[in-house]
Tab-separated table of C-alpha atoms and ligand atoms in Angstrom:
chain	number	residue	atom	x	y	z
Y	1	MET	CA	-94.708	69.352	84.902
Y	2	ALA	CA	-94.327	66.319	82.658
Y	3	ARG	CA	-96.613	65.401	79.786
Y	4	PRO	CA	-99.744	64.151	81.544
Y	5	LEU	CA	-100.267	60.865	79.666
Y	6	THR	CA	-99.668	57.858	81.960
Y	7	ALA	CA	-100.533	54.193	82.024
Y	8	GLU	CA	-101.507	53.437	85.583
Y	9	ILE	CA	-101.103	49.803	86.597
Y	10	ASN	CA	-103.338	48.740	89.452
Y	11	LEU	CA	-101.660	45.912	91.369
Y	12	ASN	CA	-104.735	45.246	93.495
Y	13	ALA	CA	-106.817	44.785	90.351
Y	14	LEU	CA	-104.263	42.249	89.073
Y	15	LYS	CA	-104.435	40.367	92.371
Y	16	HIS	CA	-108.212	40.495	92.347
Y	17	ASN	CA	-108.404	39.146	88.777
Y	18	ALA	CA	-105.903	36.392	89.542
Y	19	ALA	CA	-108.055	35.297	92.479
Y	20	ALA	CA	-111.154	35.452	90.246
Y	21	ALA	CA	-109.410	33.221	87.694
Y	22	LYS	CA	-108.326	30.799	90.426
Y	23	THR	CA	-111.888	30.292	91.614
Y	24	ARG	CA	-112.835	29.116	88.105
Y	25	CYS	CA	-110.036	26.551	87.913
Y	26	LEU	CA	-111.919	23.807	89.770
Y	27	GLY	CA	-108.713	21.945	90.597
Y	28	ALA	CA	-106.636	22.854	87.554
Y	29	ARG	CA	-103.363	24.666	88.112
Y	30	LEU	CA	-102.980	28.057	86.498
Y	31	PHE	CA	-100.270	29.375	84.203
Y	32	GLY	CA	-100.774	33.152	84.059
Y	33	VAL	CA	-100.096	34.153	80.471
Y	34	VAL	CA	-97.641	37.066	80.577
Y	35	LYS	CA	-96.515	37.089	76.946
Y	36	ALA	CA	-95.947	40.392	75.106
Y	37	ASP	CA	-94.570	42.033	78.252
Y	38	ALA	CA	-97.593	40.958	80.261
Y	39	TYR	CA	-100.067	42.163	77.628
Y	40	GLY	CA	-98.339	45.546	77.660
Y	41	HIS	CA	-98.527	46.015	81.442
Y	42	GLY	CA	-94.813	45.305	82.064
Y	43	LEU	CA	-93.525	41.913	83.169
Y	44	GLN	CA	-91.534	43.294	86.068
Y	45	ARG	CA	-94.601	45.120	87.421
Y	46	VAL	CA	-97.024	42.263	86.978
Y	47	ILE	CA	-95.101	39.229	88.251
Y	48	PRO	CA	-94.918	40.262	91.933
Y	49	ALA	CA	-98.674	40.988	91.979
Y	50	LEU	CA	-99.497	37.523	90.615
Y	51	ASN	CA	-98.076	35.615	93.568
Y	52	GLY	CA	-101.227	33.515	93.864
Y	53	LEU	CA	-100.681	31.732	90.544
Y	54	ASP	CA	-98.981	28.374	89.948
Y	55	GLY	CA	-96.782	29.497	87.086
Y	56	PHE	CA	-96.407	31.695	84.035
Y	57	SER	CA	-96.368	31.250	80.296
Y	58	VAL	CA	-94.360	33.357	77.890
Y	59	ILE	CA	-93.131	33.249	74.309
Y	60	GLU	CA	-89.473	34.327	74.499
Y	61	ILE	CA	-86.993	32.438	76.634
Y	62	GLU	CA	-85.578	35.826	77.723
Y	63	SER	CA	-88.881	36.522	79.477
Y	64	ALA	CA	-88.733	33.146	81.204
Y	65	SER	CA	-85.162	33.868	82.331
Y	66	PHE	CA	-86.211	37.287	83.552
Y	67	ILE	CA	-88.847	35.692	85.782
Y	68	ARG	CA	-86.356	33.105	87.113
Y	69	ASP	CA	-83.825	35.877	87.743
Y	70	GLN	CA	-86.295	37.393	90.217
Y	71	GLY	CA	-85.846	34.227	92.259
Y	72	ASP	CA	-89.237	32.918	91.150
Y	73	LEU	CA	-89.212	29.109	91.261
Y	74	ARG	CA	-92.703	28.532	89.903
Y	75	ARG	CA	-93.276	26.637	86.655
Y	76	ILE	CA	-92.728	28.628	83.465
Y	77	LEU	CA	-94.076	27.376	80.136
Y	78	LEU	CA	-92.524	28.434	76.825
Y	79	LEU	CA	-95.681	28.650	74.684
Y	80	GLU	CA	-93.888	28.129	71.375
Y	81	GLY	CA	-91.194	25.858	72.759
Y	82	VAL	CA	-87.546	26.566	71.937
Y	83	PHE	CA	-86.248	27.953	68.666
Y	84	ASP	CA	-82.734	26.450	68.687
Y	85	SER	CA	-80.500	24.060	70.597
Y	86	ALA	CA	-78.905	26.780	72.740
Y	87	GLU	CA	-82.367	27.648	74.033
Y	88	LEU	CA	-83.035	23.979	74.659
Y	89	GLN	CA	-79.919	23.728	76.850
Y	90	GLU	CA	-80.930	26.834	78.759
Y	91	ALA	CA	-84.455	25.489	79.239
Y	92	SER	CA	-83.004	22.315	80.714
Y	93	VAL	CA	-80.618	24.125	83.063
Y	94	ARG	CA	-83.260	26.581	84.249
Y	95	GLN	CA	-86.083	24.031	84.184
Y	96	PHE	CA	-88.568	25.744	81.905
Y	97	ASP	CA	-91.481	23.677	80.619
Y	98	LEU	CA	-91.610	23.329	76.841
Y	99	VAL	CA	-94.359	23.252	74.309
Y	100	VAL	CA	-93.543	20.843	71.483
Y	101	HIS	CA	-95.734	21.864	68.563
Y	102	ALA	CA	-93.828	20.439	65.594
Y	103	VAL	CA	-92.090	17.177	64.777
Y	104	GLU	CA	-88.843	19.118	64.219
Y	105	GLN	CA	-88.908	20.369	67.817
Y	106	SER	CA	-89.480	16.886	69.115
Y	107	ARG	CA	-86.525	15.571	67.062
Y	108	MET	CA	-84.230	18.230	68.469
Y	109	LEU	CA	-85.371	17.449	71.998
Y	110	VAL	CA	-84.874	13.710	71.702
Y	111	ALA	CA	-81.433	14.061	70.073
Y	112	ALA	CA	-80.053	16.531	72.644
Y	113	LYS	CA	-77.767	15.793	75.571
Y	114	LEU	CA	-79.425	17.606	78.455
Y	115	SER	CA	-78.374	18.003	82.072
Y	116	LYS	CA	-81.944	17.543	83.325
Y	117	PRO	CA	-85.141	16.204	81.721
Y	118	LEU	CA	-87.994	18.564	80.908
Y	119	ASN	CA	-91.748	18.726	81.301
Y	120	ILE	CA	-93.311	18.703	77.856
Y	121	PHE	CA	-96.635	20.135	76.717
Y	122	LEU	CA	-97.341	18.319	73.448
Y	123	LYS	CA	-99.427	20.750	71.438
Y	124	VAL	CA	-101.932	19.102	69.148
Y	125	ASN	CA	-103.689	20.777	66.236
Y	126	THR	CA	-107.349	19.996	66.839
Y	127	GLY	CA	-108.750	22.522	64.354
Y	128	MET	CA	-107.203	25.934	65.006
Y	129	ASN	CA	-104.670	25.159	62.259
Y	130	ARG	CA	-102.052	27.413	63.751
Y	131	LEU	CA	-99.314	25.659	65.759
Y	132	GLY	CA	-99.626	21.997	66.709
Y	133	ILE	CA	-98.905	18.438	65.683
Y	134	SER	CA	-101.452	16.815	63.385
Y	135	LEU	CA	-103.850	14.419	65.029
Y	136	GLY	CA	-102.526	11.579	62.869
Y	137	LEU	CA	-98.996	12.005	64.235
Y	138	VAL	CA	-99.811	12.225	67.913
Y	139	GLU	CA	-99.495	8.517	68.738
Y	140	GLU	CA	-96.083	8.277	67.125
Y	141	GLN	CA	-94.887	11.473	68.840
Y	142	LEU	CA	-96.096	10.262	72.212
Y	143	ALA	CA	-94.131	7.058	71.802
Y	144	THR	CA	-91.008	8.969	70.796
Y	145	LEU	CA	-91.247	11.421	73.670
Y	146	ARG	CA	-92.136	8.798	76.247
Y	147	SER	CA	-89.023	6.783	75.444
Y	148	SER	CA	-86.689	9.789	75.658
Y	149	ARG	CA	-84.446	10.383	78.683
Y	150	ASN	CA	-84.932	14.097	78.121
Y	151	VAL	CA	-88.631	13.976	78.902
Y	152	ARG	CA	-89.923	13.895	82.472
Y	153	ASP	CA	-93.634	14.433	82.110
Y	154	ILE	CA	-96.028	14.941	79.175
Y	155	VAL	CA	-99.196	17.025	79.204
Y	156	LEU	CA	-101.417	17.142	76.110
Y	157	MET	CA	-102.260	20.649	75.039
Y	158	THR	CA	-104.414	22.348	72.441
Y	159	HIS	CA	-105.629	25.859	71.742
Y	160	PHE	CA	-109.234	26.778	70.992
Y	161	ALA	CA	-110.191	28.709	67.879
Y	162	ASP	CA	-113.618	29.929	68.972
Y	163	ALA	CA	-113.803	29.659	72.760
Y	164	ASP	CA	-115.596	33.019	72.857
Y	165	GLY	CA	-117.806	32.290	69.874
Y	166	GLU	CA	-120.678	30.196	68.645
Y	167	SER	CA	-118.812	26.984	67.894
Y	168	GLY	CA	-117.409	26.875	71.439
Y	169	VAL	CA	-114.798	24.306	72.395
Y	170	SER	CA	-116.255	20.801	72.415
Y	171	TRP	CA	-115.613	20.140	68.685
Y	172	GLN	CA	-111.909	20.441	69.559
Y	173	ALA	CA	-111.884	19.360	73.211
Y	174	ASP	CA	-113.570	16.013	72.455
Y	175	LEU	CA	-110.761	15.055	70.073
Y	176	ILE	CA	-107.985	15.667	72.561
Y	177	LYS	CA	-109.848	14.263	75.547
Y	178	GLU	CA	-110.111	10.979	73.697
Y	179	ILE	CA	-106.343	10.815	73.165
Y	180	ALA	CA	-105.709	11.797	76.768
Y	181	LYS	CA	-107.983	9.056	78.022
Y	182	LYS	CA	-106.429	6.399	75.836
Y	183	HIS	CA	-102.897	7.295	76.944
Y	184	ASN	CA	-103.717	8.309	80.497
Y	185	LEU	CA	-102.398	11.842	80.057
Y	186	SER	CA	-103.431	15.115	81.641
Y	187	LEU	CA	-104.561	18.167	79.672
Y	188	SER	CA	-103.981	21.888	79.200
Y	189	LEU	CA	-106.726	23.499	77.116
Y	190	SER	CA	-108.320	26.679	78.367
Y	191	ASN	CA	-107.603	30.301	77.601
Y	192	SER	CA	-109.636	32.990	79.424
Y	193	ALA	CA	-112.813	32.633	77.357
Y	194	SER	CA	-112.885	28.873	77.758
Y	195	LEU	CA	-112.077	29.043	81.469
Y	196	ILE	CA	-114.946	31.486	82.005
Y	197	ARG	CA	-117.480	29.639	79.890
Y	198	PHE	CA	-116.600	26.049	80.683
Y	199	GLY	CA	-114.314	25.973	83.775
Y	200	GLY	CA	-111.076	24.035	84.181
Y	201	GLU	CA	-112.345	20.846	85.768
Y	202	ASN	CA	-111.012	18.488	83.092
Y	203	GLU	CA	-107.571	20.024	83.001
Y	204	ALA	CA	-104.263	19.849	84.825
Y	205	TRP	CA	-103.229	23.325	83.703
Y	206	VAL	CA	-105.249	26.260	82.353
Y	207	ARG	CA	-103.710	29.234	80.527
Y	208	PRO	CA	-105.736	32.429	80.991
Y	209	GLY	CA	-104.241	35.729	79.863
Y	210	ILE	CA	-106.553	38.634	79.104
Y	211	MET	CA	-108.826	38.118	82.122
Y	212	LEU	CA	-105.877	38.660	84.483
Y	213	TYR	CA	-105.634	42.173	83.088
Y	214	GLY	CA	-109.312	42.785	83.714
Y	215	ALA	CA	-110.666	42.770	80.180
Y	216	SER	CA	-113.541	40.549	79.132
Y	217	PRO	CA	-112.623	37.855	76.600
Y	218	ILE	CA	-116.230	37.459	75.532
Y	219	ASN	CA	-117.931	39.840	73.138
Y	220	GLY	CA	-121.002	41.430	74.671
Y	221	VAL	CA	-120.199	40.283	78.233
Y	222	SER	CA	-118.760	43.054	80.399
Y	223	ALA	CA	-115.636	42.582	82.495
Y	224	GLU	CA	-117.555	43.946	85.474
Y	225	SER	CA	-120.211	41.242	85.182
Y	226	LEU	CA	-117.383	38.671	85.242
Y	227	ASN	CA	-115.988	40.234	88.430
Y	228	LEU	CA	-112.879	41.529	86.658
Y	229	LYS	CA	-111.242	44.914	87.267
Y	230	PRO	CA	-109.167	46.844	84.723
Y	231	ALA	CA	-105.461	46.568	85.535
Y	232	MET	CA	-104.436	49.391	83.220
Y	233	THR	CA	-105.892	52.888	83.091
Y	234	LEU	CA	-104.598	55.133	80.365
Y	235	ARG	CA	-104.900	58.583	81.953
Y	236	SER	CA	-104.334	61.968	80.472
Y	237	GLU	CA	-105.411	65.586	80.705
Y	238	ILE	CA	-106.818	68.339	78.567
Y	239	ILE	CA	-103.882	70.392	77.256
Y	240	GLY	CA	-105.787	72.716	74.899
Y	241	ILE	CA	-109.299	73.987	74.162
Y	242	GLN	CA	-110.876	75.285	70.937
Y	243	ASN	CA	-114.233	76.934	70.333
Y	244	LEU	CA	-115.856	75.946	67.053
Y	245	GLU	CA	-118.437	77.760	65.005
Y	246	LYS	CA	-120.891	75.807	62.898
Y	247	GLY	CA	-119.033	74.528	59.819
Y	248	ASP	CA	-115.528	74.606	61.366
Y	249	THR	CA	-113.528	71.422	60.868
Y	250	VAL	CA	-111.287	69.540	63.275
Y	251	GLY	CA	-107.918	67.879	62.732
Y	252	TYR	CA	-106.165	66.277	59.780
Y	253	GLY	CA	-108.196	65.650	56.663
Y	254	ARG	CA	-110.994	67.862	58.070
Y	255	THR	CA	-113.038	64.694	58.636
Y	256	TYR	CA	-115.206	66.275	61.322
Y	257	ARG	CA	-117.328	69.361	60.701
Y	258	ALA	CA	-119.157	71.138	63.542
Y	259	THR	CA	-122.932	71.144	63.064
Y	260	GLU	CA	-123.389	73.830	65.729
Y	261	ARG	CA	-121.239	75.895	68.119
Y	262	GLN	CA	-119.064	73.448	69.985
Y	263	ARG	CA	-116.292	73.462	72.546
Y	264	ILE	CA	-113.616	70.816	72.102
Y	265	ALA	CA	-110.692	69.650	74.216
Y	266	ILE	CA	-107.290	68.658	72.915
Y	267	VAL	CA	-106.038	65.721	74.968
Y	268	ALA	CA	-102.437	64.484	75.279
Y	269	GLY	CA	-102.360	61.019	73.680
Y	270	GLY	CA	-102.327	59.819	70.108
Y	271	TYR	CA	-101.355	56.930	67.874
Y	272	GLY	CA	-97.687	57.580	68.730
Y	273	ASP	CA	-98.603	56.444	72.247
Y	274	GLY	CA	-100.623	53.440	71.123
Y	275	TYR	CA	-104.073	54.995	71.005
Y	276	PRO	CA	-105.577	53.579	67.791
Y	277	ARG	CA	-105.690	55.939	64.819
Y	278	SER	CA	-108.586	53.844	63.560
Y	279	ALA	CA	-110.801	55.098	66.445
Y	280	PRO	CA	-113.539	57.091	64.691
Y	281	THR	CA	-115.617	60.083	65.753
Y	282	GLY	CA	-117.892	58.854	68.534
Y	283	THR	CA	-115.354	56.647	70.318
Y	284	PRO	CA	-115.983	57.063	74.068
Y	285	VAL	CA	-113.592	59.116	76.246
Y	286	LEU	CA	-114.097	60.026	79.915
Y	287	VAL	CA	-113.611	63.695	80.796
Y	288	ASP	CA	-113.566	64.131	84.562
Y	289	GLY	CA	-115.715	61.016	84.781
Y	290	VAL	CA	-118.247	62.235	82.200
Y	291	ARG	CA	-118.645	60.194	79.045
Y	292	SER	CA	-117.826	62.143	75.969
Y	293	LYS	CA	-116.885	61.502	72.355
Y	294	LEU	CA	-113.742	61.614	70.352
Y	295	ILE	CA	-114.082	63.750	67.246
Y	296	GLY	CA	-112.004	63.967	64.077
Y	297	ARG	CA	-108.839	62.038	63.350
Y	298	VAL	CA	-106.475	60.894	66.059
Y	299	SER	CA	-103.046	62.561	65.635
Y	300	MET	CA	-99.656	61.170	66.668
Y	301	ASP	CA	-99.567	63.075	69.979
Y	302	THR	CA	-103.093	64.362	70.572
Y	303	LEU	CA	-106.742	63.656	70.046
Y	304	GLN	CA	-109.868	65.814	70.231
Y	305	VAL	CA	-112.908	65.365	72.451
Y	306	ASP	CA	-116.251	67.137	72.440
Y	307	ILE	CA	-116.739	68.987	75.766
Y	308	THR	CA	-119.687	71.151	74.741
Y	309	HIS	CA	-121.759	69.521	77.498
Y	310	ILE	CA	-119.017	69.660	80.173
Y	311	ASP	CA	-118.920	73.317	81.248
Y	312	HIS	CA	-116.302	72.925	83.943
Y	313	ALA	CA	-113.775	71.176	81.679
Y	314	LYS	CA	-110.588	73.230	81.300
Y	315	ILE	CA	-106.881	72.776	80.713
Y	316	GLY	CA	-105.676	70.277	83.303
Y	317	THR	CA	-109.013	68.441	83.590
Y	318	ARG	CA	-108.430	64.719	83.942
Y	319	VAL	CA	-109.259	62.359	81.104
Y	320	VAL	CA	-109.436	58.559	80.942
Y	321	LEU	CA	-108.790	57.057	77.500
Y	322	TRP	CA	-109.515	53.533	78.806
Y	323	GLY	CA	-109.488	51.643	82.087
Y	324	ASP	CA	-111.242	52.871	85.222
Y	325	GLY	CA	-114.830	53.666	84.253
Y	326	LEU	CA	-114.266	53.023	80.546
Y	327	PRO	CA	-113.590	49.397	79.575
Y	328	VAL	CA	-110.783	49.013	77.047
Y	329	GLU	CA	-113.056	46.588	75.149
Y	330	GLU	CA	-115.426	49.467	74.347
Y	331	VAL	CA	-112.673	51.585	72.863
Y	332	ALA	CA	-111.326	48.564	70.995
Y	333	THR	CA	-114.715	47.698	69.527
Y	334	SER	CA	-115.209	51.269	68.389
Y	335	ALA	CA	-111.773	51.201	66.741
Y	336	GLY	CA	-112.494	47.873	65.024
Y	337	THR	CA	-110.028	45.860	67.079
Y	338	ILE	CA	-109.772	43.941	70.368
Y	339	SER	CA	-108.578	44.869	73.845
Y	340	TYR	CA	-105.491	42.649	73.436
Y	341	GLU	CA	-104.193	44.816	70.625
Y	342	LEU	CA	-104.735	48.123	72.432
Y	343	LEU	CA	-103.109	46.889	75.657
Y	344	THR	CA	-100.035	45.433	73.947
Y	345	ARG	CA	-99.509	48.523	71.816
Y	346	VAL	CA	-99.116	51.144	74.523
Y	347	ASN	CA	-95.919	52.813	73.445
Y	348	ARG	CA	-92.612	53.076	75.219
Y	349	ARG	CA	-92.905	56.838	75.551
Y	350	VAL	CA	-95.917	56.558	77.864
Y	351	ARG	CA	-94.948	56.779	81.539
Y	352	PHE	CA	-96.087	53.876	83.676
Y	353	ASN	CA	-97.181	54.351	87.287
Y	354	LEU	CA	-98.055	51.730	89.859
Y	355	CYS	CA	-100.998	52.162	92.164
Q	401	PLP	C1	-102.174	33.872	74.373
Q	401	PLP	C2	-102.476	32.474	74.686
Q	401	PLP	C3	-103.334	32.145	75.745
Q	401	PLP	C4	-104.091	33.180	76.546
Q	401	PLP	O1	-105.232	33.614	75.848
Q	401	PLP	P1	-106.269	34.669	76.484
Q	401	PLP	O2	-107.324	34.799	75.467
Q	401	PLP	O3	-105.510	35.938	76.676
Q	401	PLP	O4	-106.733	34.110	77.765
Q	401	PLP	C5	-103.476	30.802	76.052
Q	401	PLP	N1	-102.844	29.847	75.350
Q	401	PLP	C6	-102.026	30.133	74.310
Q	401	PLP	C7	-101.372	29.029	73.566
Q	401	PLP	C8	-101.826	31.449	73.928
Q	401	PLP	O5	-101.045	31.724	72.883
């Protein structure tokens, strides 16, 4: 028998979440964000399940080409645009949509000799201060792009810094809506949090990612309450059991000390698989559906769980590290991170199964 740790990808959950995202679009078209190998779920597994979406967005042009190579003719947006002129040529031939987020990218685009014009998403910095053209340069860039033979269509785009937080989106959205109105342009604004909180009614294209994978983008709001289902379940089994006396310690650094007699399970799965080493004692783990607690330090290949209260637990008993019955957000919060990081860090050595 193989090592029992598997990442199970639930295609029906992906389809369900895609439909849930669609119902929030209110007329906007939807680019499913499948960057970072579909948030760690595997591009080749995820794309066929997302057949209800209008397109995809990725970072690397190789991912865009991979999707096209499957015979998929939907729109594909390169979220950071192209990085050199060879990529620009390929984008033109294969008809990928491009973000232009810097004046340098726009210069390269306008100067190129392309076989076919491209759809451009002009990314404006409205306050995130990550990628995007400064507000003061937008007018000039619009004029440049509009007069270029290499440009077919322009959509104005921005990214929200606090869509899930207190400041919300209007402090940024108002700025770009004004430009769009003045120049009669359509918009692409929303990530998952913004789509859920505010809907996509003012947009031509929305760009949700995390919600497609069934995790909640909003702190304190459960995925279940948003009608989202976890697409990945990290499953394992108990592979060892130890009986502790009061005062015995567990794992590296002896960070956990038993306060009474305890039975603990050793579970296949550790930071070498992508389970966070930062997860402290108390992080939830499901043992045969029963909530239990991680104890001691996470090792590279194993972690320990208290099973004192689960009499029937034995070697071979099934464990869920996150997913079905245990939202990845909960584990992430306990480990001081976010679901996005846990999902994208599942290691290559973990077997993936479709269900
Ligand atoms: C990653 C990303 C998204 C998707 O964000 P989620 O929070 O996963 O919905 C949308 N737009 C851009 C520009 C991104 O980089």
